Amino acid sequence: MTRIKTLLLVALAALALNASAQYTQLGKKNEFMLKIEGGYAPFVGHIGEADNYGYPLPKSYHGADIDVMAGINISQDWFLGGGAGFGYYFSNHDDTPSMMGAKVFADMDFRPIWKSVMGKDYQPKSIKWAPEVGVRLGGSILLDHPVEGTLFSPLAEVYGGVNWYYWYHFNGMRNMTRNWSSFYLTAGVAYLHKTVFFPIRIGWRW
């Protein structure tokens, strides 16, 4: 019985050392991350009732924006952070004035790069592409509405897309701790100022 206990203790110690060594090879699980992106958002429709002056953004208006985000990259799959952006709303009609806007928001996205082998998940070092889904919640301000001046609105957005992990493509297996850097393309549905848009964005995370 004593011999069996000794063998079990040795086996458990070996497993613990092996797990510790594997964790050390994987490196840190969380990293600081920045994201920057630009996009174009065609008009889709209105939600809710118009006020006395009509809808803040008429149906002929489209949007363009630049966003910057900072947060934490968690286990390479998740991003959780906050951001701010500048918006420009314009119409195809020459007699319709353009409007400027700003926004702040919380941003979360998920990039499932894991795979499964015999029921066990792992993260391959040679990953090149990954799908992406995400959500944003915050607020938006129209800075120069021609009738009502400054207007505030809640902001909500869901999106999906694809990431290209370019680091492995250009550097192979060298310094793979940076493999979560990527270029990405997303499309989604956004709501702000009683208006629904279809934002299409291209961005860079590093």
XYZ file of N, CA and C in Angstrom:
618
model
N 0.821 -1.199 0.000
C 0.000 0.000 0.000
C 0.862 1.258 0.000
N 1.936 1.259 0.801
C 2.833 2.405 0.849
C 3.486 2.646 -0.503
N 3.864 1.546 -1.165
C 4.486 1.675 -2.487
C 3.516 2.296 -3.488
N 2.231 1.912 -3.424
C 1.214 2.460 -4.339
C 1.035 3.953 -4.093
N 0.993 4.353 -2.799
C 0.852 5.774 -2.470
C 2.047 6.564 -2.993
N 3.220 6.002 -2.854
C 4.422 6.677 -3.339
C 4.382 6.862 -4.848
N 3.973 5.805 -5.563
C 3.862 5.901 -7.016
C 2.832 6.947 -7.437
N 1.716 6.996 -6.709
C 0.691 7.991 -7.020
C 1.204 9.410 -6.803
N 1.928 9.622 -5.698
C 2.487 10.944 -5.424
C 3.488 11.362 -6.491
N 4.340 10.414 -6.906
C 5.307 10.703 -7.964
C 4.597 11.044 -9.275
N 3.543 10.284 -9.596
C 2.784 10.536 -10.828
C 2.116 11.905 -10.786
N 1.505 12.254 -9.631
C 0.858 13.554 -9.493
C 1.876 14.688 -9.595
N 3.044 14.497 -8.976
C 4.087 15.515 -9.053
C 4.552 15.712 -10.494
N 4.699 14.613 -11.230
C 5.117 14.697 -12.629
C 4.076 15.427 -13.473
N 2.796 15.131 -13.224
C 1.728 15.829 -13.950
C 1.737 17.310 -13.650
N 1.948 17.659 -12.381
C 1.972 19.072 -11.994
C 3.124 19.800 -12.670
N 4.312 19.164 -12.689
C 5.460 19.781 -13.344
C 5.243 19.934 -14.838
N 4.629 18.923 -15.451
C 4.346 18.981 -16.886
C 3.360 20.093 -17.205
N 2.295 20.225 -16.394
C 1.311 21.288 -16.603
C 1.943 22.650 -16.418
N 2.812 22.777 -15.406
C 3.500 24.051 -15.167
C 4.390 24.424 -16.338
N 5.104 23.441 -16.872
C 5.984 23.698 -18.012
C 5.185 24.128 -19.238
N 4.045 23.477 -19.486
C 3.213 23.843 -20.629
C 2.673 25.256 -20.473
N 2.255 25.616 -19.246
C 1.728 26.969 -19.015
C 2.815 28.009 -19.263
N 4.052 27.706 -18.825
C 5.156 28.630 -19.042
C 5.424 28.823 -20.526
N 5.317 27.757 -21.301
C 5.549 27.866 -22.736
C 4.468 28.700 -23.411
N 3.240 28.652 -22.883
C 2.156 29.414 -23.484
C 2.321 30.911 -23.249
N 3.009 31.306 -22.190
C 3.196 32.715 -21.898
C 1.987 33.320 -21.224
N 1.955 34.664 -21.208
C 0.878 35.369 -20.529
C -0.457 35.143 -21.241
N -1.513 35.065 -20.447
C -2.843 34.849 -21.012
C -3.498 36.155 -21.451
N -3.142 37.273 -20.834
C -3.786 38.552 -21.118
C -2.757 39.558 -21.624
N -3.165 40.364 -22.595
C -2.290 41.371 -23.178
C -3.078 42.665 -23.382
N -2.388 43.798 -23.259
C -2.991 45.078 -23.620
C -3.136 45.146 -25.131
N -4.258 45.668 -25.614
C -4.508 45.702 -27.050
C -5.094 47.048 -27.463
N -4.694 47.511 -28.629
C -5.278 48.688 -29.265
C -5.946 48.266 -30.567
N -7.037 48.961 -30.898
C -7.721 48.738 -32.171
C -7.998 50.097 -32.800
N -7.812 50.197 -34.096
C -8.186 51.397 -34.833
C -8.879 50.959 -36.117
N -9.939 51.678 -36.485
C -10.713 51.244 -37.646
C -11.410 52.431 -38.300
N -11.740 52.254 -39.545
C -12.531 53.219 -40.287
C -13.664 52.506 -40.991
N -14.797 53.203 -41.166
C -15.931 52.520 -41.763
C -16.894 53.433 -42.488
N -17.756 52.787 -43.234
C -18.843 53.445 -43.964
C -20.140 52.763 -43.563
N -21.189 53.562 -43.287
C -22.439 53.017 -42.744
C -23.631 53.507 -43.567
N -24.097 52.709 -44.520
C -25.296 53.086 -45.276
C -26.544 53.121 -44.391
N -27.468 54.003 -44.719
C -28.742 54.117 -44.024
C -29.601 52.884 -44.297
N -30.284 52.384 -43.231
C -31.182 51.243 -43.373
C -32.628 51.642 -43.113
N -32.893 52.317 -42.008
C -34.266 52.691 -41.684
C -34.355 53.414 -40.354
N -35.575 53.776 -39.977
C -35.828 54.463 -38.713
C -36.574 53.548 -37.748
N -36.378 53.800 -36.458
C -37.101 53.103 -35.398
C -37.697 54.153 -34.466
N -38.956 53.997 -34.121
C -39.599 54.955 -33.226
C -40.278 56.079 -33.984
N -40.919 56.957 -33.224
C -41.669 58.066 -33.801
C -40.770 59.280 -34.001
N -41.021 60.000 -35.089
C -40.304 61.256 -35.323
C -40.786 62.318 -34.345
N -39.921 63.260 -33.988
C -40.334 64.360 -33.114
C -40.886 65.511 -33.960
N -41.022 66.672 -33.361
C -41.616 67.817 -34.069
C -40.793 68.263 -35.277
N -39.507 67.945 -35.250
C -38.625 68.356 -36.337
C -38.293 67.204 -37.282
N -38.997 66.088 -37.113
C -38.692 64.915 -37.907
C -37.631 64.069 -37.227
N -37.040 63.150 -37.960
C -35.970 62.314 -37.408
C -34.653 63.087 -37.398
N -33.823 62.875 -36.369
C -32.537 63.596 -36.317
C -31.683 63.375 -37.560
N -31.682 62.138 -38.071
C -30.946 61.820 -39.289
C -31.941 61.327 -40.339
N -32.277 62.144 -41.314
C -33.254 61.738 -42.342
C -32.782 60.520 -43.121
N -33.711 59.939 -43.890
C -33.418 58.682 -44.581
C -32.375 58.824 -45.679
N -32.072 60.039 -46.093
C -31.067 60.221 -47.133
C -29.645 60.272 -46.575
N -29.504 60.184 -45.253
C -28.184 60.332 -44.631
C -27.469 58.983 -44.485
N -26.173 59.004 -44.762
C -25.283 57.881 -44.509
C -24.190 58.349 -43.556
N -23.412 57.414 -43.061
C -22.395 57.773 -42.088
C -21.021 57.231 -42.444
N -19.998 57.889 -41.934
C -18.618 57.417 -42.000
C -17.994 57.715 -40.650
N -17.115 56.839 -40.181
C -16.537 57.065 -38.863
C -15.125 56.521 -38.746
N -14.423 57.026 -37.737
C -13.111 56.532 -37.336
C -13.183 56.257 -35.845
N -12.806 55.050 -35.425
C -12.883 54.650 -34.017
C -11.517 54.189 -33.528
N -11.232 54.475 -32.257
C -10.024 54.010 -31.585
C -10.446 53.343 -30.288
N -9.921 52.135 -30.010
C -10.283 51.370 -28.824
C -9.043 50.883 -28.101
N -9.158 50.750 -26.803
C -8.090 50.193 -25.977
C -8.712 49.245 -24.969
N -8.009 48.133 -24.693
C -8.561 47.177 -23.747
C -7.638 46.008 -23.526
N -8.203 44.903 -23.106
C -7.455 43.711 -22.754
C -7.785 42.583 -23.729
N -6.742 41.973 -24.280
C -6.879 40.769 -25.099
C -6.756 39.569 -24.157
N -7.825 38.801 -24.021
C -7.900 37.724 -23.032
C -7.773 36.377 -23.734
N -6.701 35.652 -23.413
C -6.461 34.303 -23.957
C -6.569 34.264 -25.473
N -6.214 35.345 -26.119
C -6.190 35.479 -27.575
C -7.578 35.464 -28.217
N -8.577 34.911 -27.559
C -9.909 34.796 -28.155
C -10.794 36.012 -27.916
N -10.617 36.707 -26.802
C -11.546 37.747 -26.370
C -10.875 39.116 -26.325
N -11.647 40.155 -26.653
C -11.226 41.533 -26.419
C -12.312 42.223 -25.618
N -11.913 42.939 -24.574
C -12.843 43.696 -23.740
C -12.225 45.054 -23.458
N -12.905 46.115 -23.882
C -12.336 47.441 -23.691
C -13.348 48.536 -23.972
N -12.838 49.729 -24.169
C -13.674 50.890 -24.450
C -13.079 51.700 -25.579
N -13.907 52.548 -26.180
C -13.414 53.317 -27.308
C -14.148 54.627 -27.494
N -13.642 55.417 -28.409
C -14.247 56.683 -28.783
C -14.114 56.834 -30.288
N -15.030 57.593 -30.869
C -15.004 57.735 -32.307
C -15.524 59.071 -32.781
N -15.200 59.380 -34.013
C -15.661 60.587 -34.681
C -16.522 60.167 -35.863
N -17.712 60.761 -35.983
C -18.629 60.414 -37.061
C -18.928 61.590 -37.980
N -19.186 61.272 -39.226
C -19.548 62.262 -40.231
C -20.776 61.744 -40.962
N -21.863 62.508 -40.927
C -23.133 62.102 -41.529
C -23.440 63.034 -42.696
N -23.746 62.445 -43.835
C -23.875 63.224 -45.054
C -24.982 62.655 -45.931
N -25.425 63.457 -46.857
C -26.479 63.057 -47.792
C -25.980 63.189 -49.216
N -26.604 62.426 -50.102
C -26.271 62.529 -51.522
C -26.885 63.760 -52.168
N -27.795 64.427 -51.440
C -28.425 65.641 -51.977
C -27.553 66.853 -51.675
N -27.285 67.669 -52.691
C -26.379 68.807 -52.528
C -26.913 69.855 -51.558
N -28.240 69.978 -51.426
C -28.810 71.031 -50.592
C -29.001 70.590 -49.129
N -28.525 69.412 -48.768
C -28.677 68.904 -47.407
C -27.354 69.036 -46.662
N -27.337 69.757 -45.527
C -26.069 69.970 -44.822
C -25.568 68.687 -44.155
N -24.261 68.535 -44.113
C -23.657 67.409 -43.397
C -23.615 67.715 -41.904
N -23.432 66.667 -41.094
C -23.378 66.825 -39.642
C -22.214 66.029 -39.077
N -21.661 66.550 -37.992
C -20.581 65.878 -37.286
C -21.124 65.196 -36.039
N -20.423 64.165 -35.587
C -20.843 63.465 -34.388
C -19.653 62.881 -33.642
N -19.894 62.490 -32.415
C -18.883 61.820 -31.599
C -19.565 60.722 -30.806
N -18.790 59.723 -30.372
C -19.368 58.612 -29.614
C -18.338 58.022 -28.665
N -18.850 57.464 -27.591
C -18.040 56.676 -26.657
C -18.788 55.379 -26.412
N -18.044 54.275 -26.199
C -18.721 52.995 -26.115
C -17.831 51.948 -25.455
N -18.469 50.915 -24.925
C -17.781 49.708 -24.501
C -17.820 48.721 -25.661
N -16.711 48.003 -25.859
C -16.584 47.111 -27.010
C -16.112 45.744 -26.541
N -16.777 44.691 -27.011
C -16.351 43.324 -26.716
C -16.424 42.509 -27.989
N -15.362 41.767 -28.300
C -15.430 40.866 -29.448
C -14.846 39.513 -29.093
N -15.237 38.509 -29.856
C -14.815 37.121 -29.643
C -14.318 36.572 -30.957
N -13.089 36.029 -30.935
C -12.464 35.468 -32.125
C -12.096 34.026 -31.812
N -12.962 33.083 -32.118
C -12.746 31.683 -31.700
C -11.708 30.982 -32.556
N -10.431 31.088 -32.160
C -9.380 30.450 -32.939
C -9.065 29.047 -32.437
N -9.746 28.621 -31.341
C -9.464 27.286 -30.816
C -9.980 26.204 -31.764
N -9.359 25.042 -31.680
C -9.810 23.853 -32.388
C -9.925 22.719 -31.383
N -10.505 21.646 -31.800
C -10.688 20.523 -30.893
C -10.115 19.253 -31.507
N -9.317 18.548 -30.704
C -8.743 17.265 -31.125
C -9.050 16.238 -30.052
N -9.818 15.223 -30.397
C -10.177 14.156 -29.454
C -10.805 14.731 -28.179
N -11.661 15.743 -28.387
C -12.411 16.299 -27.256
C -11.665 17.325 -26.442
N -10.397 17.636 -26.790
C -9.623 18.603 -26.021
C -9.331 19.824 -26.883
N -9.575 21.011 -26.295
C -9.347 22.250 -27.029
C -7.893 22.685 -26.920
N -7.401 23.305 -27.963
C -6.063 23.880 -27.921
C -6.021 25.054 -28.891
N -5.000 25.896 -28.765
C -4.849 27.045 -29.635
C -3.631 26.846 -30.525
N -3.842 26.598 -31.795
C -2.698 26.340 -32.675
C -1.863 27.601 -32.884
N -0.536 27.450 -32.913
C 0.341 28.596 -33.114
C 0.290 29.112 -34.547
N -0.073 28.251 -35.470
C -0.021 28.615 -36.881
C -1.339 29.168 -37.403
N -2.195 29.670 -36.506
C -3.495 30.174 -36.947
C -3.304 31.379 -37.869
N -4.083 31.456 -38.925
C -3.993 32.567 -39.872
C -5.301 33.335 -39.983
N -6.425 32.651 -39.887
C -7.728 33.287 -40.059
C -8.635 32.890 -38.897
N -9.531 33.789 -38.521
C -10.507 33.478 -37.475
C -11.750 34.330 -37.684
N -12.937 33.759 -37.479
C -14.158 34.565 -37.515
C -14.214 35.472 -36.296
N -15.108 36.431 -36.329
C -15.240 37.386 -35.232
C -16.696 37.795 -35.062
N -17.147 37.877 -33.813
C -18.448 38.457 -33.488
C -18.230 39.435 -32.348
N -19.053 40.476 -32.293
C -18.857 41.474 -31.256
C -20.097 42.311 -31.006
N -20.029 43.113 -29.934
C -21.131 43.994 -29.556
C -20.561 45.276 -28.966
N -21.267 46.374 -29.179
C -20.886 47.678 -28.618
C -22.105 48.348 -28.004
N -21.881 48.991 -26.869
C -22.935 49.743 -26.183
C -22.347 51.062 -25.706
N -23.078 52.144 -25.926
C -22.565 53.436 -25.499
C -23.508 54.556 -25.828
N -22.937 55.708 -26.168
C -23.734 56.876 -26.485
C -23.151 57.639 -27.655
N -24.018 58.359 -28.376
C -23.616 59.133 -29.544
C -24.163 60.550 -29.434
N -23.382 61.522 -29.913
C -23.784 62.926 -29.880
C -23.700 63.489 -31.291
N -24.775 64.124 -31.730
C -24.741 64.945 -32.938
C -24.338 66.350 -32.502
N -23.270 66.879 -33.075
C -22.700 68.131 -32.577
C -23.306 69.377 -33.214
N -23.837 69.262 -34.403
C -24.280 70.478 -35.104
C -25.553 70.235 -35.913
N -26.568 69.666 -35.259
C -27.843 69.484 -35.954
C -28.373 70.853 -36.376
N -28.790 71.016 -37.619
C -29.162 72.352 -38.113
C -30.365 72.960 -37.407
N -31.206 72.167 -36.741
C -32.391 72.696 -36.059
C -32.274 72.587 -34.549
N -31.826 71.425 -34.053
C -31.843 71.155 -32.618
C -30.484 71.267 -31.942
N -29.448 71.587 -32.677
C -28.132 71.747 -32.068
C -27.527 70.412 -31.669
N -27.113 70.309 -30.397
C -26.487 69.086 -29.896
C -27.548 68.097 -29.437
N -27.454 66.868 -29.918
C -28.408 65.820 -29.573
C -27.655 64.598 -29.058
N -28.172 63.981 -27.989
C -27.581 62.758 -27.445
C -28.496 61.585 -27.727
N -27.890 60.411 -27.960
C -28.655 59.185 -28.215
C -27.884 57.988 -27.683
N -28.589 56.981 -27.151
C -27.901 55.721 -26.875
C -27.440 55.070 -28.169
N -26.419 54.249 -28.065
C -25.825 53.566 -29.215
C -25.742 52.076 -28.920
N -26.127 51.272 -29.890
C -26.012 49.818 -29.765
C -25.625 49.249 -31.122
N -24.759 48.248 -31.097
C -24.293 47.656 -32.358
C -23.905 46.197 -32.146
N -24.225 45.368 -33.109
C -23.726 43.995 -33.175
C -23.051 43.823 -34.532
N -21.983 43.012 -34.555
C -21.247 42.873 -35.806
C -20.558 41.517 -35.874
N -20.193 41.153 -37.075
C -19.445 39.931 -37.315
C -18.480 40.145 -38.459
N -17.450 39.304 -38.530
C -16.476 39.482 -39.592
C -15.389 38.433 -39.554
N -14.221 38.810 -40.061
C -13.110 37.871 -40.159
C -11.812 38.594 -39.823
N -10.890 37.887 -39.162
C -9.562 38.387 -38.817
C -8.505 37.664 -39.630
N -7.503 38.411 -40.069
C -6.324 37.825 -40.699
C -5.142 38.057 -39.782
N -4.614 36.981 -39.190
C -3.459 37.074 -38.299
C -2.184 37.107 -39.142
N -1.817 38.323 -39.535
C -0.738 38.493 -40.491
C 0.637 38.176 -39.910
N 0.788 38.172 -38.580
C 2.109 37.983 -37.989
C 2.724 36.644 -38.415
N 1.921 35.576 -38.324
C 2.436 34.264 -38.719
C 2.747 34.225 -40.212
N 1.942 34.890 -41.011
C 2.140 34.876 -42.455
C 3.501 35.454 -42.823
N 3.908 36.531 -42.148
C 5.157 37.203 -42.501
C 6.356 36.736 -41.677
N 6.121 36.219 -40.460
C 7.229 35.911 -39.566
C 7.370 34.437 -39.217
N 6.442 33.595 -39.678
C 6.522 32.185 -39.354
C 6.404 31.968 -37.857
N 7.246 31.108 -37.303
C 7.156 30.759 -35.894
C 7.984 31.685 -35.000
N 8.547 32.768 -35.548
C 9.369 33.661 -34.747
C 8.501 34.610 -33.927
N 8.823 34.745 -32.650
C 8.138 35.664 -31.748
C 6.630 35.523 -31.848
N 6.131 34.331 -31.591
C 4.712 34.055 -31.756
C 3.846 34.690 -30.684
N 4.465 35.362 -29.698
C 3.662 36.060 -28.687
C 2.871 37.205 -29.308
N 3.221 37.627 -30.506
C 2.496 38.713 -31.176
C 1.496 38.193 -32.197
N 1.195 36.918 -32.165
C 0.357 36.344 -33.209
C -1.091 36.824 -33.145
N -1.503 37.484 -32.050
C -2.878 37.962 -32.006
C -3.065 39.276 -32.750
N -1.990 39.912 -33.239
C -2.132 41.111 -34.065
C -2.806 40.727 -35.382
N -3.756 41.543 -35.824
C -4.489 41.157 -37.034
C -5.101 42.369 -37.722
N -5.378 42.195 -38.994
C -6.276 43.078 -39.726
C -7.640 42.402 -39.758
N -8.707 43.199 -39.727
C -10.039 42.597 -39.706
C -11.030 43.398 -40.537
N -12.056 42.703 -40.975
C -13.158 43.287 -41.736
C -14.452 42.850 -41.079
N -15.322 43.813 -40.755
C -16.587 43.483 -40.099
C -17.758 44.192 -40.786
N -18.931 43.643 -40.580
C -20.188 44.258 -41.012
C -21.211 43.979 -39.926
N -22.148 44.900 -39.729
C -23.105 44.713 -38.653
C -24.318 45.602 -38.784
N -25.014 45.749 -37.659
C -26.204 46.602 -37.575
C -26.018 47.517 -36.374
N -26.189 48.820 -36.587
C -26.010 49.800 -35.519
C -27.252 50.672 -35.383
N -27.562 51.019 -34.130
C -28.698 51.906 -33.849
C -28.201 53.136 -33.096
N -28.590 54.317 -33.568
C -28.333 55.573 -32.878
C -29.210 56.647 -33.488
N -29.671 57.583 -32.657
C -30.521 58.697 -33.096
C -31.747 58.225 -33.890
N -32.395 57.185 -33.348
C -33.612 56.621 -33.956
C -33.383 56.107 -35.377
N -32.140 55.802 -35.703
C -31.780 55.390 -37.059
C -30.975 54.095 -37.016
N -31.219 53.232 -37.976
C -30.468 51.989 -38.124
C -29.542 52.110 -39.323
N -28.272 51.767 -39.097
C -27.272 51.781 -40.151
C -26.699 50.375 -40.333
N -26.014 50.191 -41.452
C -25.328 48.924 -41.741
C -23.831 49.212 -41.865
N -23.110 49.330 -40.746
C -21.697 49.719 -40.807
C -20.799 48.605 -41.335
N -19.910 48.974 -42.245
C -18.887 48.078 -42.777
C -17.544 48.722 -42.439
N -16.676 47.957 -41.727
C -15.443 48.552 -41.219
C -14.236 47.662 -41.518
N -13.112 48.329 -41.687
C -11.829 47.644 -41.783
C -10.940 48.197 -40.684
N -10.213 47.313 -39.988
C -9.447 47.771 -38.840
C -8.153 46.999 -38.644
N -7.416 47.456 -37.645
C -6.132 46.871 -37.283
C -6.080 46.741 -35.773
N -5.738 45.575 -35.276
C -5.542 45.358 -33.843
C -4.109 44.913 -33.594
N -3.536 45.441 -32.498
C -2.162 45.060 -32.182
C -1.888 45.261 -30.700
